[in-house]
Short mmCIF file of C-alpha atoms in Angstrom, two decimals:
data_model
loop_
_atom_site.label_atom_id
_atom_site.label_comp_id
_atom_site.label_asym_id
_atom_site.label_seq_id
_atom_site.Cartn_x
_atom_site.Cartn_y
_atom_site.Cartn_z
CA MET A 1 0.34 0.03 11.84
CA ARG A 2 1.38 3.51 12.88
CA PRO A 3 1.84 5.85 9.87
CA MET A 4 5.40 7.01 9.35
CA ARG A 5 6.32 10.66 9.71
CA ARG A 6 9.02 12.55 7.83
CA THR A 7 11.55 14.43 9.88
CA GLY A 8 14.69 16.47 9.40
CA SER A 9 15.90 20.02 9.81
CA ALA A 10 14.72 22.77 7.48
CA SER A 11 18.26 23.24 6.16
CA MET A 12 18.50 19.56 5.24
CA ARG A 13 15.13 19.77 3.55
CA CYS A 14 16.29 22.73 1.52
CA LYS A 15 19.57 21.18 0.48
CA LEU A 16 18.06 17.85 -0.46
CA SER A 17 15.34 19.54 -2.48
CA GLN A 18 17.72 21.07 -5.01
CA ARG A 19 16.81 20.31 -8.64
CA ARG A 20 13.36 19.19 -7.53
CA LEU A 21 11.04 18.74 -10.50
CA ASN A 22 7.53 20.16 -10.29
CA VAL A 23 4.99 18.33 -12.45
CA GLN A 24 1.33 19.28 -12.72
CA ARG A 25 -1.52 16.79 -12.72
CA GLY A 26 -1.88 15.18 -16.14
CA GLU A 27 1.30 16.82 -17.43
CA LYS A 28 3.71 14.79 -19.57
CA VAL A 29 7.45 15.18 -19.01
CA MET A 30 10.14 13.61 -21.20
CA SER A 31 13.38 12.25 -19.78
CA LYS A 32 16.18 10.39 -21.52
CA TYR A 33 16.89 8.42 -18.36
CA LEU A 34 14.15 7.75 -15.82
CA ILE A 35 15.07 6.09 -12.51
CA VAL A 36 12.40 4.86 -10.11
CA GLY A 37 14.03 4.62 -6.69
CA ALA A 38 16.81 6.74 -5.24
CA SER A 39 18.70 4.46 -2.89
CA ALA A 40 21.90 2.48 -3.62
CA ALA A 41 21.02 1.28 -7.14
CA GLY A 42 19.74 4.70 -8.17
CA ILE A 43 22.90 6.38 -6.90
CA GLY A 44 25.11 3.92 -8.77
CA ALA A 45 23.14 4.44 -11.97
CA ILE A 46 23.38 8.25 -11.81
CA GLU A 47 27.15 8.14 -11.37
CA ALA A 48 27.61 5.66 -14.22
CA ILE A 49 25.36 7.58 -16.63
CA ARG A 50 27.20 10.81 -15.97
CA GLU A 51 30.56 9.13 -16.67
CA VAL A 52 29.31 8.39 -20.18
CA ASP A 53 26.66 11.02 -20.90
CA ALA A 54 27.16 14.46 -19.35
CA LYS A 55 24.04 16.07 -20.82
CA GLY A 56 21.25 13.51 -21.14
CA THR A 57 18.25 14.33 -18.96
CA ILE A 58 18.07 12.23 -15.79
CA THR A 59 14.88 12.19 -13.74
CA ILE A 60 14.59 10.28 -10.48
CA ILE A 61 11.46 9.39 -8.51
CA SER A 62 11.72 8.83 -4.77
CA GLU A 63 8.99 8.09 -2.26
CA GLU A 64 11.31 9.39 0.44
CA GLN A 65 12.31 12.99 1.01
CA TYR A 66 15.86 12.01 1.99
CA PRO A 67 17.04 9.29 -0.37
CA GLN A 68 20.82 9.77 -0.28
CA TYR A 69 21.42 8.01 3.01
CA SER A 70 22.77 4.63 4.02
CA ARG A 71 19.88 2.37 4.98
CA PRO A 72 22.16 -0.12 6.77
CA MET A 73 22.90 2.69 9.25
CA ILE A 74 19.35 3.31 10.49
CA SER A 75 20.02 1.17 13.57
CA ASP A 76 22.90 3.55 14.39
CA LEU A 77 20.40 6.41 14.34
CA VAL A 78 18.22 4.57 16.85
CA SER A 79 21.13 3.73 19.15
CA GLY A 80 22.39 7.31 19.02
CA LYS A 81 25.67 6.30 17.41
CA ALA A 82 24.99 8.36 14.27
CA ASP A 83 22.93 11.38 13.29
CA PHE A 84 21.43 12.04 9.87
CA GLY A 85 24.53 13.83 8.64
CA LYS A 86 26.69 10.76 9.27
CA MET A 87 24.18 8.61 7.41
CA MET A 88 24.51 10.59 4.19
CA CYS A 89 26.29 8.43 1.61
CA ARG A 90 26.61 11.28 -0.89
CA GLU A 91 26.94 15.04 -0.48
CA TYR A 92 23.80 17.15 -0.11
CA GLU A 93 24.35 18.61 -3.59
CA PHE A 94 24.61 15.19 -5.29
CA TRP A 95 21.56 15.69 -7.51
CA ALA A 96 22.46 19.24 -8.43
CA LYS A 97 26.07 18.34 -9.24
CA ASN A 98 24.89 15.56 -11.53
CA ASP A 99 22.12 17.69 -13.07
CA VAL A 100 19.40 15.31 -11.89
CA GLN A 101 15.73 16.32 -11.81
CA ALA A 102 14.16 14.87 -8.67
CA LEU A 103 10.60 14.08 -7.73
CA THR A 104 10.61 13.34 -4.00
CA GLY A 105 7.76 12.19 -1.83
CA ARG A 106 6.08 10.77 -4.94
CA THR A 107 5.03 7.25 -5.90
CA ALA A 108 5.15 5.59 -9.31
CA VAL A 109 1.84 3.74 -9.65
CA SER A 110 1.83 2.27 -13.16
CA LEU A 111 4.09 1.52 -16.11
CA ASN A 112 3.08 1.75 -19.76
CA LEU A 113 5.62 -0.10 -21.89
CA SER A 114 4.13 0.58 -25.32
CA ASP A 115 4.06 4.37 -24.84
CA LYS A 116 7.13 4.32 -22.56
CA TYR A 117 5.91 6.28 -19.58
CA VAL A 118 5.51 5.93 -15.81
CA GLU A 119 2.40 7.37 -14.19
CA LEU A 120 2.69 8.94 -10.74
CA ASP A 121 0.28 9.11 -7.82
CA LYS A 122 -1.16 12.49 -8.89
CA GLY A 123 -1.86 11.46 -12.46
CA ASP A 124 1.24 13.05 -14.01
CA ARG A 125 3.31 11.08 -16.52
CA LEU A 126 7.03 10.79 -17.07
CA ASN A 127 8.05 9.53 -20.49
CA PHE A 128 11.43 7.90 -20.95
CA ASP A 129 13.94 6.59 -23.44
CA LYS A 130 15.61 4.35 -20.87
CA LEU A 131 14.05 3.20 -17.60
CA LEU A 132 15.70 1.80 -14.46
CA LEU A 133 13.50 0.07 -11.92
CA ALA A 134 15.30 0.44 -8.59
CA THR A 135 12.24 0.23 -6.37
CA GLY A 136 14.00 -1.90 -3.74
CA GLY A 137 12.22 -3.99 -1.16
CA LYS A 138 9.43 -3.47 1.34
CA PRO A 139 9.00 -4.95 4.81
CA PHE A 140 7.38 -8.35 4.94
CA VAL A 141 4.49 -7.95 7.37
CA PRO A 142 2.56 -11.14 8.15
CA LYS A 143 -1.07 -11.04 9.14
CA ILE A 144 -1.00 -10.42 12.86
CA GLU A 145 -4.13 -9.41 14.72
CA GLY A 146 -3.60 -5.99 16.24
CA SER A 147 -0.74 -4.94 13.97
CA ASP A 148 -2.54 -1.66 13.32
CA LYS A 149 -2.14 -0.48 16.92
CA ASP A 150 -0.19 2.61 17.87
CA GLY A 151 3.30 1.41 18.75
CA VAL A 152 3.80 -1.16 15.98
CA PHE A 153 6.65 -0.42 13.59
CA THR A 154 8.59 -1.81 10.68
CA PHE A 155 12.29 -1.03 10.38
CA THR A 156 13.72 -0.50 6.90
CA THR A 157 13.77 3.25 6.23
CA LEU A 158 14.87 6.49 7.84
CA SER A 159 11.22 7.38 8.43
CA ASP A 160 10.75 4.09 10.30
CA ALA A 161 13.77 4.85 12.48
CA GLU A 162 12.71 8.44 13.18
CA SER A 163 9.20 7.37 14.10
CA LEU A 164 10.56 4.71 16.43
CA VAL A 165 12.98 7.11 18.12
CA ALA A 166 10.09 9.48 18.84
CA LYS A 167 8.41 6.71 20.86
CA LEU A 168 11.43 5.47 22.79
CA GLU A 169 11.43 8.19 25.44
CA LYS A 170 8.33 6.77 27.08
CA ALA A 171 8.98 3.08 26.33
CA ARG A 172 10.63 0.55 28.62
CA SER A 173 10.14 -2.79 26.87
CA VAL A 174 9.99 -3.86 23.23
CA VAL A 175 9.15 -7.06 21.38
CA VAL A 176 11.09 -7.55 18.15
CA ILE A 177 9.52 -10.04 15.74
CA GLY A 178 12.31 -11.62 13.71
CA ALA A 179 15.91 -12.49 14.57
CA GLY A 180 17.54 -12.06 11.19
CA LEU A 181 19.83 -9.22 10.17
CA ILE A 182 17.23 -6.49 10.67
CA GLY A 183 15.90 -7.93 13.92
CA VAL A 184 19.29 -8.35 15.58
CA SER A 185 20.42 -4.89 14.41
CA VAL A 186 17.43 -3.10 15.90
CA THR A 187 17.66 -5.23 19.05
CA GLU A 188 21.24 -4.12 19.66
CA ALA A 189 20.26 -0.49 19.05
CA LEU A 190 17.44 -0.73 21.58
CA VAL A 191 19.67 -2.38 24.19
CA LYS A 192 22.10 0.52 23.83
CA ARG A 193 19.17 2.83 24.57
CA GLY A 194 18.55 0.94 27.81
CA LEU A 195 15.35 -0.86 26.80
CA LYS A 196 14.31 -4.37 27.75
CA VAL A 197 14.03 -6.40 24.53
CA THR A 198 12.41 -9.74 23.76
CA MET A 199 13.31 -11.14 20.36
CA VAL A 200 10.86 -13.66 18.88
CA GLU A 201 12.04 -15.90 16.03
CA LEU A 202 10.05 -18.48 14.07
CA GLN A 203 13.17 -20.53 13.25
CA ASP A 204 15.00 -22.57 15.89
CA LYS A 205 17.99 -20.21 15.88
CA ILE A 206 18.83 -16.57 15.25
CA LEU A 207 20.45 -15.32 12.02
CA SER A 208 19.39 -18.58 10.39
CA LEU A 209 20.05 -17.39 6.82
CA ILE A 210 23.72 -16.58 7.39
CA LEU A 211 24.92 -18.77 10.29
CA ASP A 212 24.95 -22.45 11.17
CA HIS A 213 23.88 -23.75 14.59
CA THR A 214 27.31 -23.39 16.21
CA ALA A 215 27.86 -19.80 15.11
CA SER A 216 24.26 -18.88 15.88
CA GLU A 217 24.55 -20.28 19.41
CA MET A 218 27.74 -18.27 19.97
CA ILE A 219 26.03 -15.01 19.03
CA GLU A 220 22.90 -16.00 20.94
CA ASN A 221 24.91 -16.40 24.14
CA VAL A 222 26.43 -12.95 23.72
CA ILE A 223 23.01 -11.40 23.10
CA ARG A 224 21.47 -13.12 26.13
CA LYS A 225 24.33 -11.85 28.31
CA ALA A 226 23.37 -8.34 27.18
CA GLY A 227 19.97 -8.88 28.82
CA VAL A 228 17.91 -9.81 25.75
CA THR A 229 15.29 -12.55 26.02
CA ILE A 230 15.27 -14.79 22.94
CA VAL A 231 12.19 -16.88 22.16
CA ALA A 232 12.84 -19.32 19.30
CA SER A 233 10.52 -21.60 17.30
CA GLN A 234 7.58 -19.29 17.95
CA THR A 235 6.02 -16.15 16.59
CA VAL A 236 3.54 -13.48 17.62
CA LYS A 237 -0.07 -14.30 16.76
CA ARG A 238 -1.74 -11.26 18.33
CA ILE A 239 -0.83 -7.79 19.56
CA VAL A 240 -3.03 -6.53 22.39
CA GLY A 241 -3.69 -3.08 23.76
CA THR A 242 -3.28 -1.63 27.22
CA PRO A 243 -6.07 -1.87 29.83
CA GLU A 244 -6.50 1.91 29.51
CA ASN A 245 -6.43 2.10 25.70
CA GLY A 246 -7.01 -0.84 23.41
CA LYS A 247 -5.58 1.05 20.45
CA VAL A 248 -2.12 1.37 22.02
CA VAL A 249 0.33 -1.55 22.25
CA GLY A 250 0.32 -3.26 25.63
CA GLY A 251 1.59 -6.74 24.88
CA ALA A 252 2.27 -9.52 22.37
CA ILE A 253 0.73 -12.98 22.54
CA LEU A 254 2.87 -15.86 21.22
CA THR A 255 1.68 -18.97 19.40
CA SER A 256 2.18 -20.83 22.71
CA GLY A 257 -0.38 -18.54 24.33
CA GLU A 258 2.18 -16.75 26.50
CA GLN A 259 1.71 -12.99 26.71
CA ILE A 260 4.76 -10.72 26.79
CA PRO A 261 4.01 -7.25 28.19
CA CYS A 262 5.59 -4.53 26.05
CA ASP A 263 5.26 -0.90 25.05
CA LEU A 264 6.31 -1.30 21.41
CA VAL A 265 6.42 -4.04 18.77
CA ILE A 266 8.84 -3.99 15.85
CA ILE A 267 8.20 -6.27 12.88
CA ALA A 268 11.64 -7.08 11.48
CA ILE A 269 11.12 -10.31 9.57
CA GLY A 270 12.75 -9.20 6.33
CA VAL A 271 12.03 -7.53 3.01
CA ILE A 272 10.40 -8.62 -0.22
CA PRO A 273 10.91 -7.10 -3.70
CA ARG A 274 8.65 -4.21 -4.66
CA THR A 275 7.48 -5.52 -8.02
CA GLU A 276 4.03 -3.91 -8.03
CA LEU A 277 5.00 -1.42 -10.73
CA VAL A 278 5.55 -4.18 -13.30
CA SER A 279 2.51 -6.22 -12.26
CA GLY A 280 0.29 -6.74 -15.28
CA THR A 281 3.05 -5.76 -17.73
CA ASP A 282 5.23 -7.96 -19.93
CA VAL A 283 8.26 -7.52 -17.68
CA LYS A 284 9.22 -11.02 -16.53
CA THR A 285 9.43 -11.72 -12.82
CA ASN A 286 10.07 -14.62 -10.51
CA ARG A 287 10.39 -13.57 -6.87
CA GLY A 288 11.96 -10.38 -8.21
CA ILE A 289 12.43 -8.83 -11.65
CA LEU A 290 14.54 -11.01 -13.94
CA VAL A 291 17.57 -9.40 -15.58
CA ASP A 292 20.52 -10.41 -17.75
CA LYS A 293 24.16 -9.55 -17.07
CA SER A 294 23.63 -6.03 -18.43
CA MET A 295 20.87 -5.64 -15.81
CA ARG A 296 18.33 -5.36 -18.62
CA THR A 297 14.93 -6.99 -18.30
CA ASN A 298 13.28 -8.89 -21.14
CA ILE A 299 11.96 -5.52 -22.36
CA SER A 300 14.24 -3.35 -24.46
CA ASP A 301 15.26 -0.10 -22.70
CA VAL A 302 13.95 -1.30 -19.32
CA TYR A 303 16.50 -2.23 -16.64
CA ALA A 304 16.26 -3.31 -13.00
CA SER A 305 18.79 -3.24 -10.17
CA GLY A 306 19.04 -3.60 -6.41
CA ASP A 307 16.73 -5.43 -4.03
CA VAL A 308 13.95 -5.67 -6.63
CA ALA A 309 16.10 -7.56 -9.15
CA GLU A 310 17.22 -11.17 -9.37
CA ALA A 311 20.84 -10.79 -10.45
CA TYR A 312 23.61 -13.31 -11.10
CA ASP A 313 25.08 -15.17 -8.12
CA PHE A 314 28.51 -16.51 -9.08
CA VAL A 315 28.42 -19.22 -6.37
CA TYR A 316 25.10 -20.72 -7.44
CA GLY A 317 25.61 -19.97 -11.13
CA ALA A 318 22.07 -18.59 -11.32
CA ASN A 319 20.08 -15.43 -10.74
CA ARG A 320 18.93 -14.87 -7.16
CA LEU A 321 17.65 -12.14 -4.88
CA LEU A 322 20.62 -10.62 -3.06
CA PRO A 323 19.35 -7.62 -1.05
CA LEU A 324 22.73 -6.13 -0.17
CA TRP A 325 23.70 -2.44 -0.33
CA PRO A 326 27.10 -2.84 -2.10
CA LEU A 327 25.65 -5.20 -4.71
CA ALA A 328 22.69 -2.88 -5.31
CA GLN A 329 25.04 0.00 -5.99
CA LEU A 330 27.18 -2.10 -8.34
CA GLU A 331 24.11 -3.38 -10.18
CA GLY A 332 22.88 0.19 -10.56
CA LYS A 333 26.26 1.21 -11.94
CA VAL A 334 26.20 -1.61 -14.51
CA ALA A 335 22.65 -0.66 -15.52
CA GLY A 336 23.63 3.00 -15.82
CA TYR A 337 26.57 2.24 -18.08
CA ASN A 338 24.43 0.13 -20.39
CA MET A 339 21.59 2.66 -20.43
CA ALA A 340 24.11 5.28 -21.56
CA GLY A 341 25.57 3.02 -24.25
CA LYS A 342 28.69 1.67 -22.54
CA LYS A 343 28.44 -2.12 -22.77
CA THR A 344 29.19 -3.57 -19.35
CA ASP A 345 28.49 -6.98 -17.80
CA TYR A 346 27.66 -7.52 -14.16
CA PRO A 347 30.40 -9.77 -12.72
CA GLY A 348 28.00 -11.34 -10.26
CA GLY A 349 27.73 -11.22 -6.51
CA THR A 350 26.79 -13.58 -3.73
CA ALA A 351 25.32 -13.46 -0.25
CA MET A 352 27.76 -11.58 1.96
CA SER A 353 27.33 -10.15 5.44
CA SER A 354 30.03 -8.33 7.39
CA LEU A 355 28.67 -7.40 10.79
CA LYS A 356 29.54 -6.61 14.36
CA TYR A 357 26.87 -7.55 16.89
CA PHE A 358 27.38 -6.81 20.57
CA GLY A 359 31.11 -6.44 20.00
CA ILE A 360 31.54 -9.69 18.06
CA PRO A 361 32.66 -9.38 14.40
CA ILE A 362 31.00 -11.80 11.98
CA ILE A 363 31.49 -12.52 8.30
CA SER A 364 29.26 -14.88 6.34
CA ILE A 365 29.66 -15.42 2.60
CA GLY A 366 28.03 -17.69 0.02
CA VAL A 367 26.77 -21.15 0.94
CA ALA A 368 27.56 -20.79 4.61
CA ASN A 369 24.92 -23.20 5.89
CA PRO A 370 24.18 -25.81 3.19
CA LYS A 371 20.71 -27.31 3.19
CA ASP A 372 22.27 -30.58 2.01
CA PRO A 373 25.49 -30.80 4.07
CA ASP A 374 26.38 -34.23 2.66
CA ALA A 375 26.87 -32.63 -0.77
CA TYR A 376 29.57 -30.34 0.63
CA GLU A 377 32.77 -30.58 2.61
CA SER A 378 33.11 -28.35 5.65
CA LEU A 379 36.41 -27.42 7.28
CA ILE A 380 35.72 -26.28 10.85
CA LYS A 381 37.77 -24.82 13.66
CA HIS A 382 35.97 -23.94 16.89
CA GLU A 383 37.69 -22.57 19.99
CA PRO A 384 34.95 -21.99 22.60
CA GLU A 385 37.40 -20.71 25.20
CA ARG A 386 38.41 -17.88 22.83
CA ASN A 387 34.91 -17.53 21.37
CA LEU A 388 36.35 -18.12 17.87
CA TYR A 389 34.77 -20.00 14.99
CA ARG A 390 35.91 -20.57 11.46
CA LYS A 391 34.02 -22.63 8.88
CA ILE A 392 34.96 -23.01 5.23
CA VAL A 393 32.52 -24.81 2.93
CA LEU A 394 33.92 -26.60 -0.13
CA LYS A 395 32.34 -28.06 -3.25
CA ASP A 396 34.60 -29.97 -5.65
CA ASN A 397 37.64 -28.54 -3.79
CA GLN A 398 36.51 -24.96 -4.33
CA ILE A 399 35.43 -22.57 -1.57
CA VAL A 400 31.71 -21.83 -1.93
CA GLY A 401 30.98 -20.42 1.51
CA LEU A 402 32.41 -19.42 4.85
CA ILE A 403 31.53 -18.28 8.35
CA LEU A 404 33.99 -16.37 10.51
CA VAL A 405 33.14 -15.36 14.08
CA ASN A 406 35.58 -13.25 16.09
CA ASP A 407 38.30 -14.28 13.62
CA ILE A 408 37.86 -12.28 10.42
CA GLU A 409 41.39 -11.18 9.51
CA ARG A 410 41.73 -13.65 6.64
CA ALA A 411 38.31 -13.05 5.11
CA GLY A 412 39.74 -11.09 2.18
CA ILE A 413 42.14 -13.83 1.08
CA LEU A 414 39.49 -16.53 1.47
CA PHE A 415 37.01 -14.49 -0.56
CA HIS A 416 39.54 -14.00 -3.37
CA LEU A 417 40.10 -17.77 -3.50
CA MET A 418 36.34 -18.22 -3.60
CA ARG A 419 35.66 -15.50 -6.19
CA ASN A 420 38.29 -16.88 -8.56
CA GLY A 421 37.17 -20.50 -8.23
CA VAL A 422 40.61 -21.64 -7.06
CA ASN A 423 41.11 -25.36 -6.44
CA VAL A 424 42.23 -25.47 -2.80
CA LYS A 425 42.81 -29.21 -2.53
CA LYS A 426 46.48 -28.69 -1.64
CA LEU A 427 45.69 -25.86 0.76
CA LYS A 428 43.06 -27.50 2.97
CA GLN A 429 45.37 -27.97 5.95
CA GLU A 430 46.52 -24.36 5.82
CA LEU A 431 43.08 -22.75 5.44
CA LEU A 432 42.25 -23.17 9.13
CA SER A 433 45.74 -22.45 10.41
CA GLU A 434 46.51 -19.41 12.55
CA ASP A 435 49.47 -18.82 10.25
CA PHE A 436 47.43 -18.81 7.03
CA CYS A 437 48.12 -15.62 5.08
CA LEU A 438 48.88 -14.37 1.59
CA ALA A 439 52.43 -15.69 1.81
CA THR A 440 51.03 -19.20 2.28
CA LEU A 441 49.81 -19.20 -1.32
CA PRO A 442 52.08 -20.18 -4.22
CA ARG A 443 53.53 -17.15 -5.99
CA SER A 444 51.72 -18.01 -9.24
CA LEU A 445 48.40 -18.00 -7.38
CA ARG A 446 49.18 -14.70 -5.64
CA ARG A 447 49.89 -13.18 -9.04
CA LYS A 448 46.52 -14.41 -10.31
CA LEU A 449 44.56 -13.14 -7.32
CA TYR A 450 46.33 -9.79 -7.02
CA PRO A 451 47.57 -8.92 -10.54
CA ARG A 452 48.10 -5.22 -9.80
CA GLU A 453 50.53 -5.93 -6.99
CA TYR A 454 52.59 -8.22 -9.24
CA GLN A 455 52.79 -6.07 -12.37
#
């Protein structure tokens, strides 16, 4: 796979390098708070720590040079909708203002729990009192013959997006492997750039983790009308080169044997937790790092937050991986408070996607597409002529999931009913009504859901 390059103006480099920590090989540096990872969870932790402890030393390790940006916006960079400045989720001086020592472009390679230090890629060590593991996720890249050719990309970081943009000028057609959130996002960005896109999905429908068949088909139709070719129930088994240069992408061969000519291939199947740092240690993991409601692991003084952590899902009543930016930031904030001595419990989150693909707004929350539909009750309203779809999933008369397509105005009220575990038995008829609104609810329930407004 093509190595990623770092880009950005010199002024940005200068501003983002403030408070950079220089550590020599073999040197030991002590920090009260050590944070590995500088994306959403790391940002949340810094802000929480500084609310409680204004002076304790904070050191952050980031593999990226530009960590204070919104990763969900990298598709906007590719489409041309946003530049790097618009992607910044905190001011350039964020580290300096919070007195944070930063090690950028560096990788944490091992963790010693008994001596409480993290070793970096150049042999230097950072000792800590409190440690937050906010290492996030990494692209899942299946074994595909030819995936090392020039023109094959993943799509999860700013570097990925910048490297892709550099290739688009000479490209005309792209194969995107994966039709989940990442795959559809990059597909839309490429279409806006005028490229011909073929999206290949192993499942029988797109966005299979957040939509049911009806909603998926609605979005599929819109995407096809935009000129995208969608190939479902297949994947790419081999990437081939051009007749002139076998090392450069020239096409993708599907499991059916069909070859799709293309100039670029983007692997956008999803992300998996980056748990390598705790491998071989006593930190307990499942698919991700296991944490309690304080975001602490089973090891005292070691916390985990964000895409690497399995945190509490209030719908399932259990810890799950929920790789979502807002939840990562909240988890980091909870971890930061507890690291600094302010006891705080994570209230829990759940799967939640609020999107707009090809002009169609979509919201999917919780158990939107139950694997065992007979164990749930689904209230559905579908108006094909208006391209509207509303689905509310119930369990024991409580909302546990919903899908809204092109009809999202009432999402906030529905989520509040869901979050508070409200029994909606008497409201079922109203939930799908065009007239359903806050005033539909009994006053006592409104007071419970929105206490500030009724003080």
